[in-house]
CSV table of C-alpha atoms in Angstrom, one decimal:
chain,number,residue,atom,x,y,z
A,1,MET,CA,8.5,6.3,-18.8
A,2,ILE,CA,6.1,5.6,-15.9
A,3,THR,CA,2.7,6.9,-14.7
A,4,PHE,CA,2.4,6.8,-10.9
A,5,VAL,CA,-1.0,6.2,-9.4
A,6,VAL,CA,-1.9,7.4,-5.8
A,7,CYS,CA,-5.2,7.8,-3.9
A,8,VAL,CA,-5.8,11.1,-2.2
A,9,GLU,CA,-9.5,11.1,-1.1
A,10,PRO,CA,-10.1,12.7,2.3
A,11,GLY,CA,-11.1,10.6,5.3
A,12,ALA,CA,-9.9,9.2,8.7
A,13,HIS,CA,-6.6,8.0,7.2
A,14,ARG,CA,-5.5,11.6,6.3
A,15,LEU,CA,-4.5,10.6,2.8
A,16,GLU,CA,-4.4,14.3,1.6
A,17,TYR,CA,-1.7,15.1,4.2
A,18,LYS,CA,0.2,11.9,3.5
A,19,ALA,CA,0.0,12.6,-0.2
A,20,ALA,CA,1.6,16.0,0.3
A,21,THR,CA,4.8,14.4,1.8
A,22,LEU,CA,4.7,11.6,-0.8
A,23,PHE,CA,4.6,14.0,-3.7
A,24,HIS,CA,7.3,16.2,-2.2
A,25,THR,CA,9.7,13.2,-1.8
A,26,MET,CA,8.8,11.9,-5.3
A,27,ARG,CA,9.7,15.2,-7.0
A,28,ARG,CA,12.7,15.7,-4.8
A,29,ASN,CA,14.3,12.3,-4.7
A,30,MET,CA,13.3,10.1,-7.7
A,31,GLY,CA,16.3,11.2,-9.8
A,32,ALA,CA,15.6,10.5,-13.5
A,33,MET,CA,12.0,9.7,-12.6
A,34,ALA,CA,11.4,12.9,-10.7
A,35,GLY,CA,9.4,14.4,-13.6
A,36,ALA,CA,7.2,11.3,-14.2
A,37,ALA,CA,3.5,11.6,-14.5
A,38,ILE,CA,1.6,11.3,-11.2
A,39,TRP,CA,-2.2,10.7,-11.2
A,40,ALA,CA,-4.0,11.2,-7.9
A,41,TYR,CA,-7.4,9.6,-7.6
A,42,ALA,CA,-10.4,10.3,-5.4
A,43,PRO,CA,-12.6,7.5,-6.7
A,44,ARG,CA,-15.5,7.4,-4.3
A,45,PRO,CA,-18.5,9.8,-4.7
A,46,GLY,CA,-18.9,12.6,-2.2
A,47,ARG,CA,-15.3,12.7,-1.0
A,48,ILE,CA,-14.1,16.1,-2.2
A,49,VAL,CA,-10.4,16.9,-2.1
A,50,ALA,CA,-9.8,20.0,0.0
A,51,PRO,CA,-8.9,23.3,-1.8
A,52,TRP,CA,-5.5,23.4,-0.1
A,53,CYS,CA,-4.7,19.9,-1.4
A,54,ARG,CA,-5.7,20.9,-4.9
A,55,GLU,CA,-3.2,23.7,-4.7
A,56,MET,CA,-0.5,21.3,-3.6
A,57,LEU,CA,-1.3,18.9,-6.4
A,58,GLU,CA,-1.1,21.8,-8.9
A,59,HIS,CA,2.3,22.8,-7.5
A,60,PHE,CA,3.7,19.3,-7.8
A,61,GLU,CA,2.1,18.9,-11.3
A,62,VAL,CA,-0.1,16.0,-10.2
A,63,ARG,CA,-3.2,15.3,-12.2
A,64,LEU,CA,-6.3,14.9,-10.1
A,65,ILE,CA,-8.9,12.4,-11.2
A,66,GLU,CA,-12.3,12.5,-9.4
A,67,GLU,CA,-14.3,10.1,-11.5
A,68,PRO,CA,-16.7,7.9,-9.4
A,69,LEU,CA,-14.8,4.7,-10.2
A,70,ASN,CA,-15.7,3.1,-6.9
A,71,ALA,CA,-19.4,4.0,-6.6
A,72,ALA,CA,-20.8,0.5,-6.6
A,73,HIS,CA,-18.6,-0.7,-3.7
A,74,ALA,CA,-17.8,2.5,-1.9
A,75,GLU,CA,-18.1,0.7,1.5
A,76,TYR,CA,-14.8,-1.2,0.6
A,77,ALA,CA,-12.2,1.6,0.4
A,78,LEU,CA,-9.4,-0.8,-0.7
A,79,ALA,CA,-11.3,-1.4,-3.9
A,80,ASN,CA,-10.0,2.0,-4.8
A,81,LYS,CA,-6.6,0.4,-5.6
A,82,PRO,CA,-7.5,-1.9,-8.5
A,83,LEU,CA,-10.1,0.5,-9.8
A,84,ALA,CA,-7.8,3.5,-10.0
A,85,LEU,CA,-4.8,1.5,-11.3
A,86,ALA,CA,-6.9,-0.2,-14.0
A,87,HIS,CA,-8.2,3.3,-15.1
A,88,ALA,CA,-4.6,4.5,-15.4
A,89,GLU,CA,-3.6,1.3,-17.3
A,90,GLU,CA,-6.4,1.8,-19.8
A,91,THR,CA,-5.9,5.6,-20.3
A,92,ALA,CA,-2.2,6.5,-19.8
A,93,ALA,CA,0.3,6.6,-22.6
A,94,THR,CA,3.4,5.4,-20.7
A,95,GLU,CA,5.1,2.0,-21.0
A,96,PHE,CA,4.7,1.4,-17.3
A,97,VAL,CA,2.2,2.2,-14.5
A,98,THR,CA,3.0,2.0,-10.8
A,99,PHE,CA,0.6,2.1,-7.9
A,100,LEU,CA,1.9,3.5,-4.6
A,101,ASP,CA,0.0,3.5,-1.3
A,102,THR,CA,-0.3,7.1,0.0
A,103,ASP,CA,1.5,6.2,3.3
A,104,ILE,CA,4.9,6.1,1.5
A,105,LEU,CA,8.0,8.3,1.5
A,106,ILE,CA,10.5,7.9,-1.4
A,107,TRP,CA,14.2,8.5,-0.8
A,108,ARG,CA,15.9,7.1,-3.8
A,109,GLU,CA,15.3,6.7,-7.5
A,110,PRO,CA,13.1,3.5,-7.9
A,111,SER,CA,14.8,2.3,-11.0
A,112,ALA,CA,13.4,-1.2,-10.7
A,113,PHE,CA,9.9,0.2,-11.6
A,114,GLN,CA,11.2,0.3,-15.2
A,115,LEU,CA,10.7,-3.4,-15.8
A,116,GLY,CA,13.2,-5.4,-17.8
A,117,GLU,CA,12.6,-7.6,-20.8
A,118,GLY,CA,10.4,-10.6,-19.8
A,119,GLU,CA,9.0,-8.7,-16.8
A,120,ASP,CA,5.4,-7.5,-16.6
A,121,ILE,CA,4.9,-7.1,-12.9
A,122,ALA,CA,7.1,-6.4,-9.9
A,123,LEU,CA,6.1,-6.8,-6.2
A,124,VAL,CA,7.6,-7.1,-2.8
A,125,ALA,CA,6.7,-10.2,-0.6
A,126,ASP,CA,4.4,-9.4,2.3
A,127,SER,CA,6.0,-8.9,5.7
A,128,THR,CA,3.8,-11.3,7.7
A,129,LYS,CA,1.6,-14.3,7.0
A,130,THR,CA,-1.7,-12.8,8.1
A,131,THR,CA,-4.3,-14.6,5.8
A,132,ALA,CA,-1.8,-16.4,3.5
A,133,SER,CA,-1.7,-20.2,3.3
A,134,SER,CA,1.3,-22.2,4.5
A,135,GLY,CA,0.2,-25.2,2.5
A,136,PRO,CA,-2.4,-28.0,2.4
A,137,ASP,CA,-3.0,-28.2,6.1
A,138,ASP,CA,-3.5,-24.4,6.5
A,139,PRO,CA,-7.0,-23.1,7.4
A,140,PHE,CA,-6.7,-20.6,4.5
A,141,GLU,CA,-5.7,-23.2,1.9
A,142,GLU,CA,-9.1,-23.7,0.4
A,143,TYR,CA,-9.6,-19.9,0.2
A,144,TRP,CA,-6.4,-19.6,-1.8
A,145,MET,CA,-7.3,-22.4,-4.1
A,146,ARG,CA,-10.5,-20.5,-4.9
A,147,LEU,CA,-8.5,-17.3,-5.5
A,148,TYR,CA,-6.3,-19.2,-8.0
A,149,GLU,CA,-9.3,-20.6,-9.7
A,150,LEU,CA,-10.8,-17.1,-10.0
A,151,THR,CA,-7.7,-15.7,-11.6
A,152,GLY,CA,-6.7,-18.7,-13.7
A,153,ALA,CA,-3.4,-19.2,-11.8
A,154,THR,CA,-1.8,-22.6,-12.3
A,155,ALA,CA,1.6,-21.9,-10.6
A,156,ARG,CA,1.9,-22.6,-6.9
A,157,PRO,CA,4.9,-20.5,-5.7
A,158,PHE,CA,6.0,-20.0,-2.1
A,159,VAL,CA,7.7,-16.9,-0.7
A,160,THR,CA,9.3,-16.1,2.6
A,161,THR,CA,7.7,-13.2,4.5
A,162,THR,CA,10.1,-10.3,4.8
A,163,LEU,CA,9.6,-9.5,8.5
A,164,THR,CA,8.6,-12.8,10.1
A,165,GLY,CA,10.5,-15.2,7.8
A,166,GLU,CA,7.4,-17.5,7.3
A,167,ARG,CA,7.1,-19.7,4.3
A,168,VAL,CA,3.7,-19.2,2.6
A,169,ARG,CA,2.1,-19.4,-0.7
A,170,GLY,CA,3.0,-16.4,-2.9
A,171,THR,CA,1.6,-13.3,-1.1
A,172,TRP,CA,2.9,-9.9,-2.1
A,173,ASN,CA,2.1,-6.5,-0.7
A,174,SER,CA,-0.3,-4.3,-2.7
A,175,GLY,CA,1.2,-1.0,-1.5
A,176,VAL,CA,3.8,-1.0,-4.3
A,177,ILE,CA,2.8,-2.4,-7.7
A,178,ALA,CA,4.9,-1.9,-10.8
A,179,LEU,CA,3.3,-3.0,-14.1
A,180,ARG,CA,3.9,-3.1,-17.8
A,181,ARG,CA,0.9,-1.3,-19.1
A,182,ASP,CA,0.1,-3.4,-22.1
A,183,ALA,CA,0.1,-6.6,-20.1
A,184,HIS,CA,-3.3,-5.5,-18.7
A,185,ILE,CA,-2.7,-6.9,-15.3
A,186,ALA,CA,-4.5,-4.1,-13.5
A,187,VAL,CA,-7.6,-4.7,-15.6
A,188,GLN,CA,-7.4,-8.4,-14.7
A,189,TRP,CA,-7.1,-7.5,-11.0
A,190,ARG,CA,-10.0,-5.0,-11.2
A,191,ASP,CA,-12.3,-7.4,-13.0
A,192,ALA,CA,-11.5,-10.2,-10.6
A,193,MET,CA,-12.1,-7.9,-7.7
A,194,LEU,CA,-15.5,-6.9,-9.0
A,195,ARG,CA,-16.5,-10.5,-9.5
A,196,MET,CA,-15.4,-11.3,-5.9
A,197,LEU,CA,-17.3,-8.3,-4.4
A,198,ASP,CA,-20.4,-9.5,-6.2
A,199,ASP,CA,-19.9,-13.1,-4.9
A,200,ASP,CA,-17.6,-12.9,-2.0
A,201,PHE,CA,-16.1,-16.2,-0.7
A,202,SER,CA,-13.5,-14.6,1.5
A,203,PRO,CA,-13.5,-15.9,5.1
A,204,PRO,CA,-14.2,-13.1,7.6
A,205,ALA,CA,-10.5,-12.9,8.7
A,206,ALA,CA,-9.5,-12.2,5.1
A,207,SER,CA,-12.3,-9.7,4.3
A,208,TYR,CA,-10.2,-6.6,4.8
A,209,LEU,CA,-7.3,-7.9,2.7
A,210,ARG,CA,-9.4,-9.1,-0.2
A,211,GLU,CA,-7.7,-6.8,-2.7
A,212,ASN,CA,-4.2,-7.7,-1.5
A,213,ASN,CA,-4.8,-11.5,-1.6
A,214,LEU,CA,-6.5,-11.2,-5.0
A,215,LEU,CA,-3.6,-9.2,-6.4
A,216,SER,CA,-1.3,-12.0,-5.2
A,217,ALA,CA,-3.4,-14.6,-7.0
A,218,VAL,CA,-3.3,-12.4,-10.2
A,219,ALA,CA,0.5,-12.2,-9.8
A,220,THR,CA,0.7,-15.9,-9.5
A,221,SER,CA,-1.2,-16.3,-12.8
A,222,ARG,CA,1.6,-14.2,-14.4
A,223,PHE,CA,4.4,-15.8,-12.3
A,224,ASP,CA,6.6,-16.5,-15.3
A,225,ARG,CA,6.6,-12.7,-16.1
A,226,MET,CA,7.0,-11.6,-12.5
A,227,ARG,CA,9.9,-10.0,-10.6
A,228,GLU,CA,10.1,-10.1,-6.9
A,229,LEU,CA,11.7,-6.9,-5.6
A,230,SER,CA,13.8,-6.4,-2.5
A,231,PHE,CA,12.1,-5.1,0.6
A,232,ALA,CA,14.0,-1.9,0.0
A,233,TYR,CA,11.1,-1.1,-2.3
A,234,ASN,CA,8.5,-1.6,0.4
A,235,TYR,CA,10.4,-0.9,3.6
A,236,PRO,CA,8.5,-1.1,7.0
A,237,VAL,CA,10.4,1.7,8.8
A,238,GLN,CA,8.4,0.9,11.9
A,239,ASN,CA,10.4,-2.3,12.1
A,240,TRP,CA,13.7,-0.6,11.2
A,241,ASP,CA,15.7,-2.6,13.8
A,242,ARG,CA,14.6,-6.0,12.6
A,243,MET,CA,15.0,-5.0,8.9
A,244,THR,CA,18.5,-3.6,9.6
A,245,VAL,CA,19.5,-7.0,10.9
A,246,LYS,CA,18.1,-8.5,7.7
A,247,GLY,CA,20.6,-6.4,5.6
A,248,ILE,CA,19.0,-3.0,4.8
A,249,ALA,CA,19.0,0.0,7.1
A,250,PRO,CA,16.3,2.6,6.8
A,251,GLU,CA,18.8,5.1,5.2
A,252,GLU,CA,19.5,2.6,2.4
A,253,ALA,CA,15.8,1.9,1.5
A,254,VAL,CA,14.4,3.2,-1.7
A,255,LEU,CA,11.1,4.0,0.0
A,256,TRP,CA,9.4,3.7,3.4
A,257,HIS,CA,5.9,2.2,3.7
A,258,TYR,CA,5.1,3.3,7.2
A,259,GLN,CA,1.4,2.3,7.2
A,260,GLN,CA,-0.3,3.7,10.4
A,261,PHE,CA,2.9,3.8,12.4
A,262,LEU,CA,3.6,7.5,11.8
A,263,ASP,CA,0.0,8.6,12.3
A,264,LYS,CA,0.7,10.4,15.6
A,265,ALA,CA,3.2,12.6,13.8
A,266,TYR,CA,0.8,13.1,10.9
A,267,HIS,CA,-2.0,14.1,13.3
A,268,ARG,CA,0.2,17.0,14.4
A,269,PHE,CA,1.2,17.8,10.8
A,270,ALA,CA,-2.4,17.9,9.7
A,271,GLY,CA,-3.1,20.5,12.3
A,272,ARG,CA,-0.3,22.7,11.1
A,273,ILE,CA,-1.3,22.4,7.4
A,274,ASP,CA,-4.9,23.3,8.3
A,275,GLY,CA,-3.7,26.3,10.2
A,276,ALA,CA,-1.4,27.5,7.4
A,277,GLY,CA,-2.5,30.6,5.5
A,278,SER,CA,-0.8,30.1,2.1
A,279,LEU,CA,0.5,27.5,-0.3
A,280,ARG,CA,4.1,28.7,0.4
A,281,GLU,CA,3.6,28.1,4.1
A,282,ARG,CA,2.2,24.6,3.4
A,283,LEU,CA,5.1,23.7,1.1
A,284,THR,CA,7.6,24.9,3.8
A,285,LEU,CA,5.8,22.8,6.4
A,286,THR,CA,5.7,19.8,4.2
A,287,GLU,CA,9.5,20.0,3.4
A,288,ARG,CA,10.4,20.4,7.1
A,289,PHE,CA,8.1,17.6,8.1
A,290,ALA,CA,9.5,15.2,5.5
A,291,THR,CA,13.1,16.1,6.6
A,292,ASP,CA,12.2,15.6,10.2
A,293,LEU,CA,10.8,12.1,9.5
A,294,ARG,CA,13.9,11.2,7.6
A,295,HIS,CA,16.2,12.1,10.4
A,296,ASN,CA,14.0,11.4,13.5
A,297,TYR,CA,11.9,8.5,12.4
A,298,ARG,CA,12.7,6.5,15.6
A,299,ARG,CA,11.1,9.1,17.8
A,300,ARG,CA,8.2,9.8,15.5
A,301,ILE,CA,7.0,6.2,15.2
A,302,GLY,CA,3.6,6.0,17.0
A,303,ILE,CA,0.0,5.1,16.4
A,304,ASP,CA,-2.6,7.9,16.7
A,305,GLU,CA,-4.8,6.5,19.5
A,306,THR,CA,-6.5,7.6,22.7
A,307,TRP,CA,-5.0,6.8,26.1
A,308,LEU,CA,-7.6,4.0,26.6
A,309,GLN,CA,-6.9,2.5,23.2
A,310,SER,CA,-3.2,2.5,24.0
A,311,ILE,CA,-3.9,0.6,27.3
A,312,ARG,CA,-6.0,-2.0,25.5
A,313,ARG,CA,-3.3,-2.5,22.8
A,314,ARG,CA,-0.5,-2.9,25.3
A,315,ALA,CA,-2.5,-5.3,27.5
A,316,ARG,CA,-3.4,-7.3,24.3
A,317,ILE,CA,-7.0,-7.4,25.4
A,318,GLY,CA,-8.5,-8.0,22.0
A,319,PRO,CA,-6.3,-11.0,21.2
A,320,ARG,CA,-6.8,-12.5,24.7
A,321,VAL,CA,-10.6,-12.1,24.5
A,322,ARG,CA,-10.8,-13.6,21.0
A,323,LYS,CA,-8.7,-16.5,22.1
A,324,LEU,CA,-11.0,-17.3,25.0
A,325,LEU,CA,-14.0,-17.1,22.7
A,326,GLY,CA,-12.3,-19.3,20.1
A,327,ARG,CA,-12.4,-16.5,17.5
A,328,SER,CA,-8.7,-15.6,17.1
A,329,LYS,CA,-7.6,-13.7,14.1
A,330,PRO,CA,-4.5,-14.7,12.1
A,331,THR,CA,-2.7,-11.6,13.3
A,332,ASP,CA,-3.4,-12.5,16.9
A,333,ALA,CA,-0.9,-15.5,16.7
A,334,ARG,CA,2.0,-13.3,17.7
A,335,TYR,CA,0.3,-12.6,21.1
A,336,ASN,CA,-0.8,-16.1,22.0
A,337,GLY,CA,1.4,-17.9,24.4
């Protein structure tokens, strides 16, 4: 069977609240996998999971692990991913381990997470280019060659990004990672991540996505044992209209990876959870909220931001200023005309 790995530590991203809906949909909708082991990690020291969340974890039979796995690099929250997944890979007893970002809702049994013969890792191609390389003339090409060197990757595969249709060197999203446990891929990712954090060669634009890009390089080093999953397994519901045209409607997706695009709705949900007086009330709120998102996602999509932040985003002030200064980010390209 499978051990699922999720991060739940408190903070600005409201992972505890997002974990509540994730665990609800996992137990409700995963079919034959609904009873699978779920391990929830809070790997940075001093980030204590709230009592109400602990009650929810107990109800959903989720094991909470609060070991300080990310003490040395606590300033980089995304290091939590390889550190937590490697811990599970080393200590679980199941055949497979699967990491899920907390900002996910599961609607169908994810049967592809049970990898077939000859498969050790399964990922979904990233949705946009961001800091990937399109080939030898790309400004990120040297960076990717160093990633390949760090991980021992000799293959040079290309993929097509799921949203923008760009051809880039293999880059896959780290929000959903299915692994065969005895292949030790998470340990390889963790060890490479720690080496990079001690001697970081990432260009500034790729600093935030270090863990994602490094995972892609690790996957490339195992490319002959890799399976690329349909974007139904990492569905950007915020782009439902464009993804429907590409062949999969939101209602057909295995899971939604909504990132920050339901944060306005989660802001309201967090207030209701905080005001609830019992576990039963919180469970009821969680079920109602998950059901509401399922049916009303189009109306619920929205970034949690102030009025001023909204004006700046709509006016594209950041990309315009960076272009004038000659300091554009890769993600600004869609705004430059």
